[in-house]
Short mmCIF file of N, CA and C in Angstrom, two decimals:
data_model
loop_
_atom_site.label_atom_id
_atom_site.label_comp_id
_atom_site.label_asym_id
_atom_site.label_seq_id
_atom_site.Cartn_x
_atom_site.Cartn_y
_atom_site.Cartn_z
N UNK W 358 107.36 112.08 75.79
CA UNK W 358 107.24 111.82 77.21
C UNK W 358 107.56 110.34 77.43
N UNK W 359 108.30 110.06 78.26
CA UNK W 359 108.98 108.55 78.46
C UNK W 359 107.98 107.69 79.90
N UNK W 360 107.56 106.93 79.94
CA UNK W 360 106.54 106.35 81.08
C UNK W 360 107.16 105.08 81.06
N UNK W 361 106.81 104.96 82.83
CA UNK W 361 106.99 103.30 83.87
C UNK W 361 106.03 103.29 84.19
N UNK W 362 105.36 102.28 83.44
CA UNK W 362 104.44 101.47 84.54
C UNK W 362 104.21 100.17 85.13
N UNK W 363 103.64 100.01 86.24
CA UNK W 363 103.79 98.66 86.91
C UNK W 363 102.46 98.10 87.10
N UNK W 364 102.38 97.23 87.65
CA UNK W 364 100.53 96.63 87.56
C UNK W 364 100.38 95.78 88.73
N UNK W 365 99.73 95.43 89.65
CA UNK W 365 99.20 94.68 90.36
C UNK W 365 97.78 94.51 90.97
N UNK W 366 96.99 93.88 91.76
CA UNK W 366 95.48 93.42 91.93
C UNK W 366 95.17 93.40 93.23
N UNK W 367 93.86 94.02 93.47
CA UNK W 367 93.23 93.99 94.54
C UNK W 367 91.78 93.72 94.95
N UNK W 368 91.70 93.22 96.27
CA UNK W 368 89.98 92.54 96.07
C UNK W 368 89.57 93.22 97.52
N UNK W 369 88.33 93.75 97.18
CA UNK W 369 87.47 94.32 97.83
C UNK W 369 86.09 94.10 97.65
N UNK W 370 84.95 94.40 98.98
CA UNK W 370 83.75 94.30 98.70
C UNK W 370 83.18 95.87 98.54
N UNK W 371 82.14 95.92 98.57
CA UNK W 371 81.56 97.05 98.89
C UNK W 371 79.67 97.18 98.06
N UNK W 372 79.28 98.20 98.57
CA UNK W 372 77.59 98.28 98.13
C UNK W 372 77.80 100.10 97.61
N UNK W 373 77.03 99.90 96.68
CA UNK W 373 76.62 101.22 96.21
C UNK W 373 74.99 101.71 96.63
N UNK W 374 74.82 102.96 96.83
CA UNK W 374 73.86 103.87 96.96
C UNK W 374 73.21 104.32 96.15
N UNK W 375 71.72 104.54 95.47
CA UNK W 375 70.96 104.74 94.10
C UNK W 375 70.47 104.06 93.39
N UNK W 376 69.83 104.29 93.31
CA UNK W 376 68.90 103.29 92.32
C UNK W 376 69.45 103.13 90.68
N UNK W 377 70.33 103.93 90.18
CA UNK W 377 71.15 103.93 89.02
C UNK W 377 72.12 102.40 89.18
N UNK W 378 72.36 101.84 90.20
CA UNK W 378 73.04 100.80 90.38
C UNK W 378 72.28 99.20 90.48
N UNK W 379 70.80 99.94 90.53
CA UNK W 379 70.71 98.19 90.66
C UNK W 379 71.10 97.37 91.58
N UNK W 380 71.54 96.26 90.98
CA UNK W 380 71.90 95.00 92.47
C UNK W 380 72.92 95.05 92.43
N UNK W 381 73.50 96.16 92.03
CA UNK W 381 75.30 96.33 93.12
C UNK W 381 74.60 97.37 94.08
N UNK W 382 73.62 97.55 94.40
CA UNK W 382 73.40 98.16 95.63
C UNK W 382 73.55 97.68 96.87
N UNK W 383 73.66 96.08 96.14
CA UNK W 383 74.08 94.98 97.45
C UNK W 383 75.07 94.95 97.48
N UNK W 384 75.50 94.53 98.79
CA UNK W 384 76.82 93.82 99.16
C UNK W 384 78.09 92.94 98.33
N UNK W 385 78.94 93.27 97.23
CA UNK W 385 79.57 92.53 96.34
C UNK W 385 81.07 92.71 96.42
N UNK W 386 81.85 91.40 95.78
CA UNK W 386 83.20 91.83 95.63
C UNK W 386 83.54 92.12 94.14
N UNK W 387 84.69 92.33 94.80
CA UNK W 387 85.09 93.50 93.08
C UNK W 387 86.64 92.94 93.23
N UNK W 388 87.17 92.46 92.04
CA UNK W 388 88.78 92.04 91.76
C UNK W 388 89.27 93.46 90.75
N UNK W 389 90.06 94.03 91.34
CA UNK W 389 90.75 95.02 90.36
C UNK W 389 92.12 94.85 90.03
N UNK W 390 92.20 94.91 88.73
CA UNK W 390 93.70 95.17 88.46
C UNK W 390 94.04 96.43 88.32
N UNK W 391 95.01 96.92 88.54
CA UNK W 391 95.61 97.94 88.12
C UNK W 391 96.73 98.51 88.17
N UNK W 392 97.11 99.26 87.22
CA UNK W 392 98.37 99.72 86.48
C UNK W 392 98.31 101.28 87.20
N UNK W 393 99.51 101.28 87.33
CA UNK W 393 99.91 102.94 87.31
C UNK W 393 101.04 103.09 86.39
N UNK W 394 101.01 104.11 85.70
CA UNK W 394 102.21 104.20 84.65
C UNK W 394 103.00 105.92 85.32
N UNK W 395 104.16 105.89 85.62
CA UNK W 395 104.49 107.35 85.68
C UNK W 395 105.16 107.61 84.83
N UNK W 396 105.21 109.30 84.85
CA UNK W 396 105.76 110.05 83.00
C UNK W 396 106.42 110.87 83.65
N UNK W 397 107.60 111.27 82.52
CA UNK W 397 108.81 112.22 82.54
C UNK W 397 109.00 113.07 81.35
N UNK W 398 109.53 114.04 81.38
CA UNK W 398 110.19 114.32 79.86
C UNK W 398 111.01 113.62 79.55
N UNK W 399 112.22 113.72 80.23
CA UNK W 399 113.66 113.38 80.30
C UNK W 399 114.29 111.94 81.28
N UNK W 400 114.67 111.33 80.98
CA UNK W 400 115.12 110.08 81.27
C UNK W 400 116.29 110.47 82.54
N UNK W 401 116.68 110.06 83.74
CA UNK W 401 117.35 110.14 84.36
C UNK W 401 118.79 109.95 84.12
N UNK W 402 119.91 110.47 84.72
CA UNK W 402 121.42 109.76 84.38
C UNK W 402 121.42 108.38 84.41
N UNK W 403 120.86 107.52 84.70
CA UNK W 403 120.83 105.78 84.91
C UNK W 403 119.91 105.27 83.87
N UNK W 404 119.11 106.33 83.12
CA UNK W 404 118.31 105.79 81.94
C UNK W 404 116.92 105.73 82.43
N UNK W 405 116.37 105.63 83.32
CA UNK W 405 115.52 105.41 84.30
C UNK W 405 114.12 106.66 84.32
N UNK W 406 112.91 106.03 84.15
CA UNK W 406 111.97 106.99 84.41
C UNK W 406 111.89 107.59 85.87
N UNK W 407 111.65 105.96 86.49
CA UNK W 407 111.84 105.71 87.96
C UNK W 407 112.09 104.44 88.20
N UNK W 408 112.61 104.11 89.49
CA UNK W 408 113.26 102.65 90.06
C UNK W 408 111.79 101.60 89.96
N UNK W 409 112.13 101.08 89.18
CA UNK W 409 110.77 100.18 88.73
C UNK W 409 110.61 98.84 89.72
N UNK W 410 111.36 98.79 90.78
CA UNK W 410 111.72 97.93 92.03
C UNK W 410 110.52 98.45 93.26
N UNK W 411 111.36 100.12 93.32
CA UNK W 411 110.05 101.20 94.46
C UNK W 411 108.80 101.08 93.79
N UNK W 412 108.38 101.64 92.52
CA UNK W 412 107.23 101.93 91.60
C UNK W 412 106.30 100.66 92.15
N UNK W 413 106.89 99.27 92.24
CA UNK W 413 105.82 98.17 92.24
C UNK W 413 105.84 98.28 93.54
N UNK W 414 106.75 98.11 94.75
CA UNK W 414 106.37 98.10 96.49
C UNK W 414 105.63 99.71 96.49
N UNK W 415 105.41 100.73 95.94
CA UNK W 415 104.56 101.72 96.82
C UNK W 415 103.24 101.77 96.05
N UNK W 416 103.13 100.62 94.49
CA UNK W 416 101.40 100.24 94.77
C UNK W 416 101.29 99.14 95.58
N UNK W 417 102.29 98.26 95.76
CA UNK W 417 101.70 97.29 96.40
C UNK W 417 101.22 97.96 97.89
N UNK W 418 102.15 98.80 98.63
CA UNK W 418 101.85 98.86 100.11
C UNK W 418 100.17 99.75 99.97
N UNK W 419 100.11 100.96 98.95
CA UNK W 419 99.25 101.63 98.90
C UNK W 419 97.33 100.41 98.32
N UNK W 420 98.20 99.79 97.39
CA UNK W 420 96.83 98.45 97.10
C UNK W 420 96.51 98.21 98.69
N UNK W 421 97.15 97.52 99.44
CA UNK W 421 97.16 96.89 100.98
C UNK W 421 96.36 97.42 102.05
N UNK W 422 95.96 99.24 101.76
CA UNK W 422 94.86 99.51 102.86
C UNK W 422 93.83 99.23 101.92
N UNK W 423 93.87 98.43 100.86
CA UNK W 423 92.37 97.94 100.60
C UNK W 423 91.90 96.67 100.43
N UNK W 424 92.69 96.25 99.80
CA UNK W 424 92.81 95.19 99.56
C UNK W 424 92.17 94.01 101.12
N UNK W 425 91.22 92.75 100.23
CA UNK W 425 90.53 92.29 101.27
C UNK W 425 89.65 92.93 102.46
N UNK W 426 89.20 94.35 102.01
CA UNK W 426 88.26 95.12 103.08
C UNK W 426 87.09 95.37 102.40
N UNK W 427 86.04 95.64 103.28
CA UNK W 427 84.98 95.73 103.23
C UNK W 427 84.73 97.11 103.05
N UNK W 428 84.81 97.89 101.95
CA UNK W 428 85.13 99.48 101.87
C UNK W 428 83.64 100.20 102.29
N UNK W 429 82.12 99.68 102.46
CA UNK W 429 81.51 100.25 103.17
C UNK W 429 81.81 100.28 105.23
N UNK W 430 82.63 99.47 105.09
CA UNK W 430 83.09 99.74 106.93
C UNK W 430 84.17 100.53 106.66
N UNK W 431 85.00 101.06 106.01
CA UNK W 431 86.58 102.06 106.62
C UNK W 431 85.42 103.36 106.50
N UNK W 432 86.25 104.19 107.83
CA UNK W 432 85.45 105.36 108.08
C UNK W 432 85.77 106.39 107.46
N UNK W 433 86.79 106.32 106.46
CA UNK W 433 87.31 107.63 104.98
C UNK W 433 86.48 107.21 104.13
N UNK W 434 85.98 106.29 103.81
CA UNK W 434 84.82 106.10 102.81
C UNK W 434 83.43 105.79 103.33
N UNK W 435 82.86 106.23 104.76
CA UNK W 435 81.81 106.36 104.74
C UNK W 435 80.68 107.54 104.45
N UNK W 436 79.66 107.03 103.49
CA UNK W 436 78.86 108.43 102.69
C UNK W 436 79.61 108.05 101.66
N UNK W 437 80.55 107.68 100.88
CA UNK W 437 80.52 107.53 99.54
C UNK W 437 80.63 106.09 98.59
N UNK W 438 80.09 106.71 97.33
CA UNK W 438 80.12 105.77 96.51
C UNK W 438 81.95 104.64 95.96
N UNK W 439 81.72 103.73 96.29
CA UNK W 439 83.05 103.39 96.09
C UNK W 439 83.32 102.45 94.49
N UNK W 440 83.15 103.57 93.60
CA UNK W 440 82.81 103.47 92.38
C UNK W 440 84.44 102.89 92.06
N UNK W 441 84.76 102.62 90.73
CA UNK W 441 85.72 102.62 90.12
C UNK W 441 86.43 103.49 89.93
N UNK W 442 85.80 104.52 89.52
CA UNK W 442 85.90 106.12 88.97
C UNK W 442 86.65 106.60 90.23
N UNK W 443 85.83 106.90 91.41
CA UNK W 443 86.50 106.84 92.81
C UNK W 443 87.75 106.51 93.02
N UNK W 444 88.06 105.31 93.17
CA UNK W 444 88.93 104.50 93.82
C UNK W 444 89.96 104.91 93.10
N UNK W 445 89.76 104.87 91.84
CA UNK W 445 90.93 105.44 90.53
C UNK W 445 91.92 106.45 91.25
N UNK W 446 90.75 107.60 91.58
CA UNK W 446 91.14 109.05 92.15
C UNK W 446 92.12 109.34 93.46
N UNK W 447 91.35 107.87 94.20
CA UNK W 447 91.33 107.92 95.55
C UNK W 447 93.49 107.34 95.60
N UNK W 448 93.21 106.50 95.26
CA UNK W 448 94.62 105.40 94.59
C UNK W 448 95.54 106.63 94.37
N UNK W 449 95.11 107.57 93.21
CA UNK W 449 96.13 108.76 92.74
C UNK W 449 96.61 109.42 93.82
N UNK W 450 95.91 109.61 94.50
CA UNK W 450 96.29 110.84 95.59
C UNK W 450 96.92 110.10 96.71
N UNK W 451 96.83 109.04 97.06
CA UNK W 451 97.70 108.30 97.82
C UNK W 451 98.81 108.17 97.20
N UNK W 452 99.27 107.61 96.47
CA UNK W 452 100.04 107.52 95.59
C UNK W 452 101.01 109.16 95.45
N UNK W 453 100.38 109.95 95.06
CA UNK W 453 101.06 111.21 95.17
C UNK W 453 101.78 111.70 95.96
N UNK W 454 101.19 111.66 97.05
CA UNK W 454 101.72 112.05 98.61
C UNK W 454 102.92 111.51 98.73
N UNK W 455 102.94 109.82 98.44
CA UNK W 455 104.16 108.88 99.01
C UNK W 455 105.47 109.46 97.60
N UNK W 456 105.00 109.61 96.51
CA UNK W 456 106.39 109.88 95.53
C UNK W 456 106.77 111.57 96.06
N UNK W 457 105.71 112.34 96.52
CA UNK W 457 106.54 113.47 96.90
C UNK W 457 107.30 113.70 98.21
N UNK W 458 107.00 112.24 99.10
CA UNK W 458 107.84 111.46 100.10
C UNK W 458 108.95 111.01 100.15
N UNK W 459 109.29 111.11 98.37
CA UNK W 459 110.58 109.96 98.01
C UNK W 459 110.39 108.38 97.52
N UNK W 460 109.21 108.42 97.61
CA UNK W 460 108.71 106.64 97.88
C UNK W 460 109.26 105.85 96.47
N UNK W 461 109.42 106.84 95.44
CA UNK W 461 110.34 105.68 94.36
C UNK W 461 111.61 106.67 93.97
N UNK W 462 112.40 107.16 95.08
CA UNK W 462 113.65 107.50 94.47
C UNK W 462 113.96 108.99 95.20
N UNK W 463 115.03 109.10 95.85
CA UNK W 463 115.54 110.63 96.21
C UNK W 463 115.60 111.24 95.03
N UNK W 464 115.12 112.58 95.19
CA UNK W 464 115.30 113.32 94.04
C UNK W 464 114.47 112.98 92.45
N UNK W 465 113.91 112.04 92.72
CA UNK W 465 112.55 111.19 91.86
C UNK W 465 111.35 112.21 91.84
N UNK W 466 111.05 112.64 92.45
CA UNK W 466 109.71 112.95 92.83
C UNK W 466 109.78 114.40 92.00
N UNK W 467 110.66 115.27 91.81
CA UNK W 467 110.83 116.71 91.34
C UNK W 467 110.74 116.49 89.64
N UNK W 468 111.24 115.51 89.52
CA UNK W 468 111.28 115.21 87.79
C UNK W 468 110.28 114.29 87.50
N UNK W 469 108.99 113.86 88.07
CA UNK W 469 107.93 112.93 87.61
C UNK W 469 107.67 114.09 87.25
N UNK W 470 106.30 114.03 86.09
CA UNK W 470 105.74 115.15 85.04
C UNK W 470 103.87 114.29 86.25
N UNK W 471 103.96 113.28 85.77
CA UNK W 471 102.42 112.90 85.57
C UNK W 471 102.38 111.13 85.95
N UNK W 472 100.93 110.98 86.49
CA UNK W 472 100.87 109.74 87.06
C UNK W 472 99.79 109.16 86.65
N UNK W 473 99.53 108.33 85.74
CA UNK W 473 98.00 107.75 85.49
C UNK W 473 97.59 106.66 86.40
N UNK W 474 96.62 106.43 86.79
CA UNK W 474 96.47 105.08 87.40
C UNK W 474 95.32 104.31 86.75
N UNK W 475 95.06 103.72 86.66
CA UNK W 475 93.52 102.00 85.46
C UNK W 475 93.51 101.71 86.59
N UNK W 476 92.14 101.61 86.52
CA UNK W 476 91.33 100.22 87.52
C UNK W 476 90.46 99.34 86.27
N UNK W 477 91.04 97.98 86.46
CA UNK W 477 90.04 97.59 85.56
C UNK W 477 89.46 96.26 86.30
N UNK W 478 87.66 97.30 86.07
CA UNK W 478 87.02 96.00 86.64
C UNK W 478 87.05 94.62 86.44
N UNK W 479 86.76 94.39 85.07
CA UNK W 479 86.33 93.48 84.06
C UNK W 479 87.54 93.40 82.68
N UNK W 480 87.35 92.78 82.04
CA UNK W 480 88.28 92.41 80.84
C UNK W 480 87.78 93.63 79.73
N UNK W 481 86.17 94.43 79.86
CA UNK W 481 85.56 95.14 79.35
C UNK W 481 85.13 96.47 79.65
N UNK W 482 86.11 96.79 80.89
CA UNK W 482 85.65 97.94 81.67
C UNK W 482 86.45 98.49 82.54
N UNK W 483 86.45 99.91 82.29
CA UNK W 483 87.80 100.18 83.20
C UNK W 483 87.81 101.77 83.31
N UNK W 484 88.27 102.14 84.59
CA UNK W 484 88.32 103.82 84.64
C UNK W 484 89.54 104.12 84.96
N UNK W 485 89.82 105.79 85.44
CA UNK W 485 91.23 106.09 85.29
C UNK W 485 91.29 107.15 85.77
N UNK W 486 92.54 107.66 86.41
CA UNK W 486 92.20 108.92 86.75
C UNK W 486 94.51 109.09 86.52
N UNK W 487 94.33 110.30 85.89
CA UNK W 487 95.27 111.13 85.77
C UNK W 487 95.49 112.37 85.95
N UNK W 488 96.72 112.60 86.48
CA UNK W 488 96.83 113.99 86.87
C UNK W 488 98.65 114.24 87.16
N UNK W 489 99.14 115.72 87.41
CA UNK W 489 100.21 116.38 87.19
C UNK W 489 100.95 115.65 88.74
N UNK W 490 102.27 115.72 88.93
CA UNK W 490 102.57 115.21 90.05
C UNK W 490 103.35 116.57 90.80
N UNK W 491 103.69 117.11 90.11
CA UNK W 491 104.40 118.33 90.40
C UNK W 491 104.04 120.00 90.51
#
């Protein structure tokens, strides 16, 4: 299986719910990096998983409804935990929608296999969420 991935960072606050959290129950910011890598079997006629130009503008635009927000105020994430684990998921499925849009390539979107995306909190910590694109 042949994979592109690209990486860029986003900063958000947010509070968690439960007593399993402790004093991130308060109000905190969170710096994430993260990578999305997409997978193929087969390499395109140009050699190409995908246009690694689109791949970085449709995390960047998709990073951008979060990036610098206060994720207990947007009203798609009110009632939930805006865990790592979450956001991982949340990231994927945005992300999905826009490549079966075209968002990195006409005719791109039918031959992606699979899309991972990392959030990593810390230098020591990090979640992920993967899944089929097709």
């Amino acid at each position: 299986m042949y994979s592109l991935a690209v990486s860029d960072h986003f900063m958000i606050a947010h509070s968690f719910r439960g007593e399993v959290f402790g004093p991130a129950q308060k109000v905190h910011g969170a710096t994430y990096g993260v990578e999305i890598e997409f997978r193929r079997p087969q390499l395109d006629d140009n050699g190409l998983v995908c246009d690694i130009g689109l791949a970085l503008e449709l995390l960047r635009d998709v990073l951008a409804e979060f990036n610098y927000q206060n994720l207990d105020e947007l009203p798609v994430f009110k009632g939930r935990n805006t865990t790592t684990e979450f956001l991982a998921g949340e990231i994927f499925q945005r992300i999905k929608v826009r490549v079966a849009e075209g968002a990195v390539g006409a005719g791109t979107a039918g031959q992606l296999a699979s899309l991972r995306v990392v959030l990593r909190e810390s230098p020591v910590a990090w979640a992920a969420f993967e899944g089929a694109l097709n």
